[in-house]
XYZ file of C-alpha atoms in Angstrom:
661
model
C 47.532 -236.598 1.305
C 45.858 -239.882 2.253
C 44.488 -238.347 5.404
C 42.323 -236.046 3.316
C 40.259 -239.090 2.270
C 39.564 -240.060 5.890
C 36.057 -240.191 7.231
C 36.764 -239.122 10.798
C 34.538 -240.687 13.420
C 32.554 -242.286 10.604
C 30.948 -238.871 10.039
C 33.280 -236.058 8.919
C 34.585 -236.291 5.353
C 37.759 -234.207 4.969
C 37.939 -232.028 1.848
C 40.911 -229.663 1.802
C 43.434 -228.153 4.201
C 42.662 -224.539 5.124
C 45.187 -223.773 7.854
C 47.806 -224.999 10.295
C 48.972 -224.118 13.800
C 51.592 -225.181 16.269
C 49.730 -228.301 17.381
C 47.217 -229.044 14.647
C 46.105 -228.695 11.040
C 42.651 -227.444 10.064
C 40.566 -228.919 7.247
C 37.313 -228.018 5.579
C 35.016 -231.001 5.896
C 31.413 -232.121 5.417
C 29.338 -233.426 8.311
C 27.564 -236.278 6.543
C 24.959 -236.632 9.280
C 23.750 -233.003 9.286
C 24.894 -232.261 5.702
C 26.764 -229.070 6.580
C 30.259 -227.700 6.051
C 32.443 -227.673 9.168
C 36.070 -227.037 10.107
C 37.980 -229.953 11.617
C 41.157 -229.395 13.641
C 43.378 -232.504 13.691
C 46.325 -232.878 16.065
C 49.661 -233.162 14.260
C 51.099 -236.715 14.220
C 54.200 -235.795 16.243
C 52.006 -234.705 19.171
C 49.305 -237.384 19.036
C 51.370 -239.861 21.070
C 52.413 -237.239 23.666
C 50.113 -237.597 26.676
C 50.588 -233.970 27.756
C 49.708 -232.538 24.349
C 46.792 -234.963 23.998
C 45.457 -233.852 27.379
C 45.796 -230.188 26.390
C 44.044 -230.851 23.061
C 41.198 -232.664 24.820
C 40.953 -229.853 27.373
C 40.725 -227.269 24.562
C 37.737 -229.075 23.064
C 35.930 -229.472 26.373
C 36.588 -225.883 27.440
C 35.675 -224.295 24.098
C 32.533 -226.418 23.725
C 31.208 -224.866 26.929
C 31.524 -221.314 25.572
C 28.452 -219.846 23.905
C 28.731 -216.368 22.399
C 27.996 -214.743 19.021
C 31.629 -213.593 19.120
C 33.261 -217.015 19.697
C 33.742 -219.715 17.061
C 31.332 -222.534 17.936
C 32.669 -226.022 18.775
C 30.291 -228.812 17.723
C 32.075 -232.061 18.530
C 35.391 -233.706 19.322
C 36.754 -237.224 19.322
C 39.572 -239.663 18.699
C 39.989 -241.569 15.464
C 42.737 -244.164 15.500
C 45.845 -242.496 16.939
C 44.767 -238.910 16.416
C 42.436 -236.429 18.111
C 40.158 -233.976 16.322
C 37.828 -231.078 17.094
C 34.823 -230.138 14.911
C 34.120 -226.397 14.733
C 31.974 -223.843 12.977
C 33.269 -223.133 9.446
C 33.679 -219.399 8.915
C 33.793 -217.397 5.711
C 35.703 -214.158 5.985
C 39.222 -212.910 6.592
C 41.370 -212.596 9.683
C 41.829 -209.144 11.207
C 45.601 -209.170 10.552
C 45.010 -209.518 6.807
C 42.427 -206.734 6.972
C 44.897 -204.366 8.662
C 47.580 -205.231 6.114
C 45.150 -204.475 3.261
C 43.496 -201.333 4.609
C 45.936 -199.920 7.151
C 44.632 -198.052 10.202
C 40.900 -198.412 10.835
C 38.356 -195.752 11.766
C 38.402 -195.131 15.560
C 34.723 -196.100 15.891
C 35.384 -199.372 14.055
C 38.343 -200.045 16.372
C 36.075 -199.565 19.399
C 33.375 -201.791 17.889
C 35.875 -204.590 17.262
C 37.264 -204.164 20.785
C 33.770 -204.302 22.286
C 32.943 -207.534 20.466
C 36.235 -209.155 21.513
C 35.379 -208.138 25.083
C 32.064 -209.949 24.658
C 33.969 -213.129 23.781
C 36.502 -212.720 26.607
C 33.770 -212.015 29.146
C 32.179 -215.408 28.449
C 35.550 -217.203 28.568
C 36.691 -215.481 31.773
C 33.401 -216.325 33.517
C 34.230 -219.955 32.746
C 37.708 -219.312 34.225
C 39.363 -219.701 30.823
C 42.185 -217.338 29.824
C 42.684 -217.224 26.054
C 46.427 -216.400 26.305
C 46.829 -215.727 22.570
C 44.627 -212.756 21.617
C 46.056 -211.393 18.356
C 44.625 -210.204 14.989
C 45.433 -213.552 13.394
C 42.932 -215.163 15.802
C 40.143 -212.657 15.109
C 37.959 -213.560 12.115
C 36.098 -210.673 10.435
C 32.860 -211.969 8.934
C 31.188 -210.610 5.767
C 28.670 -208.655 7.893
C 31.503 -206.815 9.682
C 31.144 -208.626 13.003
C 33.982 -210.693 14.474
C 34.532 -214.081 16.056
C 37.444 -215.042 18.316
C 39.167 -218.240 17.238
C 41.778 -220.697 18.444
C 41.701 -221.713 22.056
C 44.679 -223.922 21.229
C 46.799 -222.489 24.061
C 43.916 -221.390 26.263
C 44.044 -222.824 29.754
C 41.303 -223.068 32.335
C 42.269 -221.885 35.822
C 41.345 -225.273 37.271
C 43.497 -227.178 34.795
C 45.691 -229.859 36.373
C 48.082 -229.978 33.455
C 51.752 -229.511 34.292
C 52.683 -225.860 33.929
C 55.904 -225.122 32.103
C 57.922 -221.948 31.685
C 57.444 -221.625 27.943
C 56.303 -218.182 26.867
C 53.189 -219.023 24.855
C 51.479 -216.789 22.317
C 52.981 -214.319 19.865
C 55.603 -211.912 21.191
C 54.002 -208.819 19.643
C 50.863 -209.291 21.745
C 51.942 -210.998 24.994
C 51.605 -209.212 28.310
C 54.643 -208.399 30.465
C 53.620 -211.025 33.034
C 53.277 -213.636 30.292
C 56.814 -212.822 29.150
C 58.025 -213.338 32.730
C 56.239 -216.685 32.995
C 53.989 -215.492 35.834
C 50.455 -216.548 36.721
C 48.005 -215.181 34.130
C 44.546 -213.778 34.679
C 41.870 -211.864 32.740
C 44.028 -208.723 32.710
C 46.606 -210.539 30.596
C 44.037 -211.002 27.813
C 43.050 -207.342 28.254
C 46.680 -206.267 27.677
C 46.791 -208.320 24.456
C 43.484 -206.793 23.371
C 44.972 -203.355 23.988
C 47.822 -204.218 21.610
C 45.293 -205.437 19.013
C 43.325 -202.164 19.253
C 46.611 -200.190 19.053
C 47.449 -201.986 15.805
C 43.917 -201.477 14.432
C 44.082 -197.747 15.236
C 47.594 -197.124 13.868
C 48.255 -199.924 11.401
C 51.402 -200.841 13.375
C 52.262 -202.960 16.422
C 53.507 -200.909 19.392
C 56.696 -202.952 19.852
C 58.758 -204.569 17.100
C 62.191 -206.121 16.800
C 64.406 -208.566 14.982
C 63.325 -211.582 17.022
C 60.728 -212.730 19.546
C 62.994 -212.206 22.558
C 63.776 -208.561 21.747
C 60.079 -207.856 21.240
C 59.160 -209.606 24.501
C 61.751 -207.549 26.388
C 60.222 -204.358 24.997
C 56.826 -205.484 26.318
C 58.407 -205.487 29.794
C 60.751 -202.526 29.608
C 59.368 -199.929 27.197
C 56.349 -197.671 27.017
C 54.328 -197.543 23.774
C 54.365 -194.449 21.628
C 50.901 -192.865 22.058
C 48.683 -193.943 19.141
C 47.864 -190.337 18.207
C 51.559 -189.732 17.476
C 51.424 -192.536 14.893
C 47.955 -191.714 13.534
C 46.630 -188.185 14.274
C 43.059 -189.413 13.628
C 43.071 -191.285 16.951
C 41.203 -189.102 19.452
C 42.145 -188.674 23.106
C 39.363 -190.863 24.538
C 40.252 -193.908 22.440
C 43.959 -193.354 23.099
C 43.438 -193.374 26.885
C 41.357 -196.556 26.625
C 44.052 -198.346 24.602
C 46.930 -197.221 26.825
C 45.086 -198.212 30.001
C 44.698 -201.724 28.576
C 48.477 -201.747 27.987
C 49.567 -200.680 31.480
C 52.616 -202.703 32.580
C 51.114 -203.299 36.020
C 48.001 -205.524 35.710
C 46.409 -203.652 38.632
C 46.362 -200.449 36.578
C 44.482 -201.992 33.628
C 40.762 -202.550 33.230
C 40.144 -205.434 35.600
C 37.428 -207.253 33.633
C 36.345 -207.572 30.030
C 32.897 -206.337 31.058
C 34.400 -203.144 32.507
C 36.340 -202.460 29.303
C 33.293 -203.243 27.168
C 31.160 -200.734 29.076
C 33.758 -198.007 28.478
C 34.048 -198.860 24.750
C 30.256 -198.838 24.370
C 30.096 -195.439 26.071
C 32.698 -194.177 23.599
C 30.674 -195.581 20.682
C 27.519 -193.907 22.010
C 29.294 -190.555 22.297
C 29.032 -190.467 26.094
C 31.757 -189.116 28.391
C 34.625 -191.583 28.833
C 36.139 -191.370 32.315
C 39.562 -192.961 31.837
C 42.628 -191.511 33.576
C 45.781 -190.523 31.745
C 48.173 -193.485 31.305
C 51.075 -194.103 33.660
C 54.239 -192.831 31.989
C 56.623 -194.734 34.239
C 58.361 -198.072 34.241
C 58.593 -200.021 37.469
C 59.228 -203.567 38.667
C 55.647 -204.521 37.942
C 54.373 -207.449 39.917
C 57.547 -207.734 41.930
C 56.533 -205.904 45.059
C 58.626 -202.845 44.286
C 57.136 -199.423 44.853
C 59.639 -196.928 43.468
C 59.258 -195.940 39.823
C 61.159 -193.599 37.582
C 59.574 -191.297 35.003
C 60.759 -192.195 31.514
C 61.373 -189.978 28.506
C 59.685 -190.845 25.227
C 63.024 -191.653 23.649
C 64.731 -193.788 26.318
C 62.914 -196.371 28.409
C 64.587 -198.893 30.694
C 63.738 -200.873 33.825
C 63.530 -198.742 36.975
C 65.452 -199.393 40.166
C 63.408 -201.224 42.792
C 63.482 -200.453 46.489
C 64.342 -204.045 47.384
C 64.994 -207.365 45.701
C 61.993 -209.144 47.156
C 60.212 -210.918 44.318
C 57.216 -213.091 43.695
C 58.730 -216.270 42.222
C 56.800 -218.389 39.814
C 59.000 -221.369 39.057
C 62.253 -220.075 37.610
C 60.838 -216.612 37.048
C 61.854 -215.453 40.523
C 65.516 -215.910 39.845
C 65.397 -214.024 36.570
C 63.457 -211.074 37.906
C 65.648 -210.781 41.006
C 68.795 -211.037 38.922
C 67.639 -208.325 36.524
C 66.523 -205.968 39.270
C 69.744 -206.118 41.321
C 71.259 -203.656 38.886
C 70.295 -200.004 38.442
C 71.561 -199.001 35.003
C 70.743 -195.332 35.616
C 73.300 -195.075 38.462
C 76.176 -195.895 36.116
C 75.644 -192.933 33.792
C 76.431 -190.088 36.212
C 80.001 -189.332 35.154
C 80.971 -187.019 32.290
C 80.619 -188.349 28.792
C 84.305 -189.117 28.626
C 84.160 -191.602 31.495
C 84.713 -194.969 29.835
C 84.475 -196.985 33.044
C 80.876 -196.009 33.663
C 79.953 -196.868 30.093
C 81.601 -200.273 30.302
C 79.920 -201.181 33.568
C 76.520 -200.061 32.284
C 76.971 -202.045 29.080
C 78.004 -205.190 30.982
C 75.051 -204.850 33.328
C 72.626 -204.409 30.443
C 74.025 -207.430 28.622
C 73.817 -209.576 31.788
C 70.198 -208.586 32.367
C 69.136 -209.213 28.774
C 70.995 -212.543 28.569
C 69.472 -213.695 31.865
C 65.950 -212.947 30.727
C 66.565 -214.377 27.269
C 67.904 -217.648 28.665
C 64.857 -217.955 30.898
C 62.395 -217.174 28.118
C 63.925 -219.779 25.818
C 64.650 -222.678 28.122
C 63.673 -221.951 31.766
C 67.081 -223.129 33.077
C 67.039 -221.279 36.411
C 66.666 -223.522 39.412
C 63.362 -223.130 41.299
C 63.195 -222.299 44.977
C 61.891 -224.741 47.604
C 58.334 -225.728 46.724
C 55.512 -226.005 49.268
C 51.834 -226.853 48.920
C 49.552 -223.868 48.270
C 46.808 -223.531 50.914
C 43.171 -223.154 49.811
C 41.734 -219.946 51.289
C 38.712 -219.299 49.053
C 35.619 -219.024 51.226
C 37.550 -217.880 54.319
C 37.117 -214.486 55.941
C 39.931 -212.148 54.904
C 41.660 -212.083 58.310
C 41.598 -215.889 58.625
C 42.795 -216.310 55.035
C 45.794 -214.003 55.526
C 46.794 -215.871 58.702
C 46.512 -219.211 56.880
C 48.708 -217.978 54.030
C 51.465 -216.903 56.433
C 51.251 -220.087 58.494
C 51.919 -222.126 55.339
C 55.125 -220.261 54.481
C 53.756 -217.711 52.000
C 53.355 -213.943 51.986
C 50.087 -212.112 51.409
C 50.308 -210.390 48.040
C 47.780 -208.049 46.469
C 44.405 -207.822 48.208
C 41.784 -206.517 45.799
C 38.022 -206.191 46.104
C 35.637 -207.986 43.788
C 31.879 -208.222 43.486
C 30.264 -211.588 44.213
C 26.718 -212.896 44.371
C 27.959 -216.172 45.884
C 30.268 -215.097 48.720
C 29.340 -212.654 51.523
C 31.206 -209.379 51.929
C 34.671 -209.774 53.485
C 35.126 -213.356 52.228
C 37.896 -214.475 49.857
C 36.416 -215.290 46.437
C 39.643 -215.883 44.441
C 43.293 -216.610 45.037
C 46.305 -216.574 42.710
C 47.991 -218.946 42.385
C 45.109 -221.351 42.952
C 45.120 -224.422 45.183
C 43.212 -226.730 42.845
C 44.498 -230.275 43.208
C 47.899 -230.602 44.859
C 49.667 -227.493 43.590
C 52.928 -226.074 44.871
C 54.761 -222.753 44.654
C 58.057 -221.340 45.884
C 58.217 -220.925 49.642
C 58.086 -217.264 50.605
C 56.303 -216.237 47.392
C 53.122 -214.234 47.460
C 49.499 -215.319 47.152
C 47.137 -212.661 45.850
C 43.555 -212.739 47.077
C 40.314 -211.149 45.930
C 37.891 -210.264 48.722
C 34.135 -210.055 48.172
C 32.604 -206.601 48.276
C 29.102 -208.051 48.013
C 26.844 -208.390 44.964
C 27.743 -206.185 42.013
C 25.215 -203.576 41.087
C 24.128 -204.180 37.544
C 25.236 -201.435 35.166
C 22.345 -199.750 33.397
C 21.965 -197.852 30.155
C 19.250 -195.968 28.279
C 17.507 -197.715 25.417
C 18.137 -195.766 22.184
C 15.240 -194.490 20.072
C 15.269 -196.969 17.191
C 12.710 -194.965 15.219
C 15.680 -192.755 14.278
C 17.499 -195.696 12.645
C 17.758 -195.760 8.852
C 17.394 -199.546 8.635
C 17.790 -202.782 10.592
C 21.614 -202.709 10.500
C 21.633 -199.144 11.819
C 19.263 -200.172 14.638
C 21.517 -203.092 15.617
C 24.581 -200.806 15.698
C 22.707 -198.335 17.933
C 21.945 -201.169 20.362
C 25.576 -202.375 20.368
C 26.778 -198.833 21.055
C 24.405 -198.660 24.036
C 25.632 -201.993 25.431
C 22.450 -203.811 24.427
C 21.551 -206.673 22.098
C 18.890 -207.149 19.437
C 16.151 -209.516 20.550
C 13.161 -210.580 18.457
C 13.053 -208.786 15.073
C 9.754 -209.001 13.134
C 8.216 -207.290 10.109
C 4.746 -205.934 9.391
C 3.000 -203.566 6.994
C 2.451 -199.909 7.867
C 0.616 -197.050 6.169
C 2.487 -194.436 8.221
C 6.071 -195.740 8.609
C 8.420 -195.851 5.629
C 9.589 -199.265 4.466
C 12.722 -200.439 6.365
C 12.230 -198.032 9.286
C 11.371 -199.174 12.824
C 7.657 -199.153 13.739
C 7.931 -200.030 17.430
C 10.341 -201.371 20.058
C 10.283 -202.995 23.473
C 11.575 -201.743 25.932
C 10.647 -198.220 24.891
C 13.148 -195.514 23.925
C 14.988 -193.834 26.841
C 13.907 -196.541 29.300
C 16.682 -197.418 31.779
C 17.615 -201.119 31.559
C 20.528 -203.371 32.524
C 23.413 -203.472 30.066
C 23.310 -206.585 27.934
C 19.487 -206.593 27.850
C 17.716 -207.512 24.630
C 15.506 -205.073 22.731
C 12.760 -206.363 20.414
C 11.717 -204.252 17.447
C 9.351 -204.328 14.453
C 10.460 -203.284 10.936
C 8.013 -201.666 8.482
C 7.210 -203.402 5.198
C 5.581 -200.183 3.962
C 1.871 -199.783 3.093
C -0.079 -203.012 3.521
C -1.521 -203.609 -0.006
C -3.488 -206.531 -1.488
C -4.431 -207.285 -5.115
C -8.122 -206.611 -5.891
C -9.637 -209.932 -7.074
C -10.836 -210.396 -10.678
C -14.648 -210.137 -10.582
C -15.278 -211.035 -14.250
C -18.293 -213.341 -14.702
C -19.367 -213.025 -11.040
C -22.833 -212.256 -9.758
C -23.293 -209.413 -7.300
C -23.288 -211.820 -4.362
C -20.147 -213.625 -5.541
C -18.345 -210.326 -6.076
C -19.222 -209.086 -2.578
C -17.934 -212.325 -0.974
C -14.674 -212.212 -2.979
C -13.977 -208.622 -1.963
C -14.782 -209.255 1.703
C -12.443 -212.270 1.821
C -9.641 -210.114 0.350
C -10.171 -207.420 2.991
C -11.998 -204.855 0.857
C -15.358 -203.080 1.111
C -17.899 -202.863 -1.736
C -20.257 -200.172 -3.028
C -22.835 -201.017 -5.698
C -23.635 -199.218 -8.920
C -25.662 -200.424 -11.939
C -25.818 -199.841 -15.665
C -27.464 -201.225 -18.803
C -25.384 -203.613 -20.850
C -26.001 -205.305 -24.165
C -23.129 -207.737 -23.547
C -23.396 -208.684 -19.839
C -26.434 -210.530 -18.515
C -28.553 -208.885 -15.873
C -27.211 -209.327 -12.296
C -23.611 -209.901 -13.355
C -20.575 -207.645 -12.898
C -19.978 -205.206 -15.750
C -16.886 -203.456 -14.258
C -15.206 -202.411 -10.952
C -12.968 -199.594 -9.760
C -10.257 -199.272 -8.471
C -8.378 -202.392 -9.534
C -4.750 -203.519 -9.115
C -3.225 -203.596 -5.579
C -4.899 -201.459 -2.941
C -4.568 -200.871 0.777
C -6.612 -203.169 2.964
C -10.120 -201.799 3.637
C -10.392 -199.819 0.396
C -13.971 -199.599 -0.938
C -14.363 -201.039 -4.442
C -17.230 -199.700 -6.619
C -18.819 -202.579 -8.566
C -21.176 -201.929 -11.550
C -23.935 -204.570 -11.897
C -25.662 -205.144 -15.266
C -29.369 -204.237 -15.714
C -29.398 -206.117 -19.018
C -30.053 -204.477 -22.435
C -31.754 -201.104 -22.348
C -35.334 -201.265 -23.752
C -35.980 -199.135 -26.894
C -38.974 -198.070 -29.025
C -40.051 -200.799 -31.501
C -38.626 -200.175 -34.959
C -40.445 -200.624 -38.281
C -39.205 -203.947 -39.581
C -37.275 -203.808 -42.800
C -37.444 -206.247 -45.579
C -34.219 -208.170 -46.080
C -32.474 -207.670 -49.350
C -33.341 -210.165 -51.994
C -31.284 -211.176 -54.982
C -33.553 -208.991 -57.159
C -33.030 -205.928 -54.992
C -29.885 -203.816 -54.883
C -27.248 -204.871 -52.269
C -26.903 -202.746 -49.171
C -23.341 -203.120 -47.897
C -22.472 -202.230 -44.290
C -19.198 -201.643 -42.570
C -20.704 -201.948 -39.151
C -21.200 -198.237 -38.763
C -24.813 -197.055 -38.770
C -26.280 -200.108 -40.569
C -30.058 -199.924 -40.599
C -30.395 -203.677 -41.057
C -28.358 -205.031 -38.170
C -25.889 -203.735 -35.554
C -23.167 -206.085 -34.379
C -21.069 -203.481 -32.511
C -19.204 -204.912 -29.475
C -20.605 -208.421 -29.942
C -18.684 -211.633 -29.664
C -18.777 -214.112 -32.544
C -21.471 -216.165 -30.792
C -23.600 -213.112 -30.016
C -23.286 -211.887 -33.619
C -24.283 -215.297 -34.953
C -27.426 -215.327 -32.773
C -28.374 -211.766 -33.803
C -27.930 -212.531 -37.514
C -30.002 -215.698 -37.221
C -32.737 -213.830 -35.316
C -32.895 -211.363 -38.211
C -33.493 -214.224 -40.667
C -30.111 -213.742 -42.299
C -27.163 -216.016 -42.965
C -23.791 -215.398 -41.269
C -20.398 -215.779 -42.926
C -17.296 -215.369 -40.733
C -13.643 -214.530 -41.403
C -10.805 -213.515 -39.053
C -8.303 -210.674 -38.814
C -5.865 -209.036 -36.348
C -7.972 -206.990 -33.903
C -5.042 -205.342 -32.130
C -4.671 -202.837 -34.976
C -8.147 -201.402 -34.337
C -8.357 -202.027 -30.600
C -10.833 -204.924 -30.707
C -10.574 -207.784 -28.214
C -10.155 -211.371 -29.483
C -13.384 -213.184 -30.550
C -15.223 -209.833 -30.978
C -16.636 -208.315 -34.160
C -14.315 -205.965 -36.077
C -16.690 -205.165 -38.992
C -19.516 -206.596 -41.117
C -21.222 -206.131 -44.506
C -24.690 -207.116 -45.600
C -25.125 -208.475 -49.100
C -28.625 -209.678 -49.784
C -29.467 -212.171 -47.050
C -25.841 -212.812 -46.153
C -23.954 -210.904 -43.472
C -20.166 -211.211 -43.824
C -18.544 -210.686 -40.424
C -14.836 -210.092 -39.666
C -13.917 -211.365 -36.152
C -10.714 -210.590 -34.220
C -8.476 -213.574 -33.597
């Protein structure tokens, strides 16, 4: 396509298309300024001229760019080129989690918990920026070559303070959406936690908990049915992990883990082998989020919506009408007659069809007429009693009142409200406003630092830290004579020290014994040899010996050689020169009239050239008043170094010498 040749923003050269989503296509590209490969998301042409979609696309870039986490895909840049918008992101090599599950099936429980913990790390950062992802699913989780993950695609994420018009479309994928998302209600962090629970369920079992022929039937199961316990699908799933997953998937958001940090702490405890204090899941179905209090215990085979005590609902746009309509019928009351009663069956069937059709129509098109809308009052920062009075005075009801830790607001003060009052926002008159009341500053959770000296290698040490809810800090290397290569020499903070969760731990990895090559001392004087050894970190001891080949004061040999540990003492032998001997009776050189006295170099009484170089042999022959004649041969066969004498013969006044080449 022509667009592939574009140089977006005068900087990003598009290469090839690597993916596509509902609003945009993704290309691999080269950043020509920084010379690096990046991923560029480009809004589809049909949406580029739509102001609402353009605003959402721009908001995605701004929101995602503010998120910094090792578990979130980095956003580098964004802009507009001509009529289209684009976002520049980190280019990842790996595979999405969905493909991994399809290839390998159910994962090991510990791996499931590790993946869940890392996703929690990403969600924690997003939620602290008041951003709800809204589309947590395996397709949006990238598994990197090192086994870690990154959360992708904030394409339908929405910040809580967004002023974009809210519609009733059910966003996200039906297999992973929370019940409140299916109903079109206000979403919070617990909605992402529900979706994460579904992801962990699929990782642990290889199957999604709810499936159907179409998105609507699956979404209805999210609301009306309980999941089959993971251990019944995969017996390898232990009870602790099962309770964690099922608590994430509670129908009532209040019964789930309330923050990503809370869930992460529990998963890290599970990874570390500590006791996991998670209650058994609720095996009931109720009118979650609708103000109803009566629930009905469900069997594992048949699960339907329970009968509420009243029809009071919490409307959110058209959602109020749907939920009220569905809850006005109690399907269980129509099945009390004997099996032969056709009337009861007919009524129950009609009721079920009406309820399903009502919800389906809402989910697809949001056709129900909203109630009277009034402006939402802002109560954040008020004392609880004043806030509740203000809510009622403005035509609303006080919904759920939950405690929450806060460093900013004093105890007893409202720190959050749902729905929010940012800008000029409205909601149905008579609907509920939930508030979160400060319980004071949150006490930081602590954990014990693991003993990294027990780790097999760096990767093992990092996994131990993750399991303890900690992070690796500075990692350095140094030599050690006592710690095996690859093992941990030291750490800071120390093992078993109590620190805040999320703290960083520095550690030092052993390179093994610290060795250095002993320098070559050939041709050095004693002083030069001592300086060379000192500079290399060695000591020196002196020895001496006579030598016919090395001048006095120079190095004859040294031991040990090769690579040695720093500080090793090297014994250096210094030459005393040739050893003096008793004067010999001079011999008369052979003359042409005298018989020849050949020599092979062994025991010659005339001259001894053993161990000499060519030059030394030539000087010795000349000093004896003889004439030298040289030839060359391969010295390796007899173990003689190059340029040294192999053998010689004396014939008259001529000494024929064979020298190694």
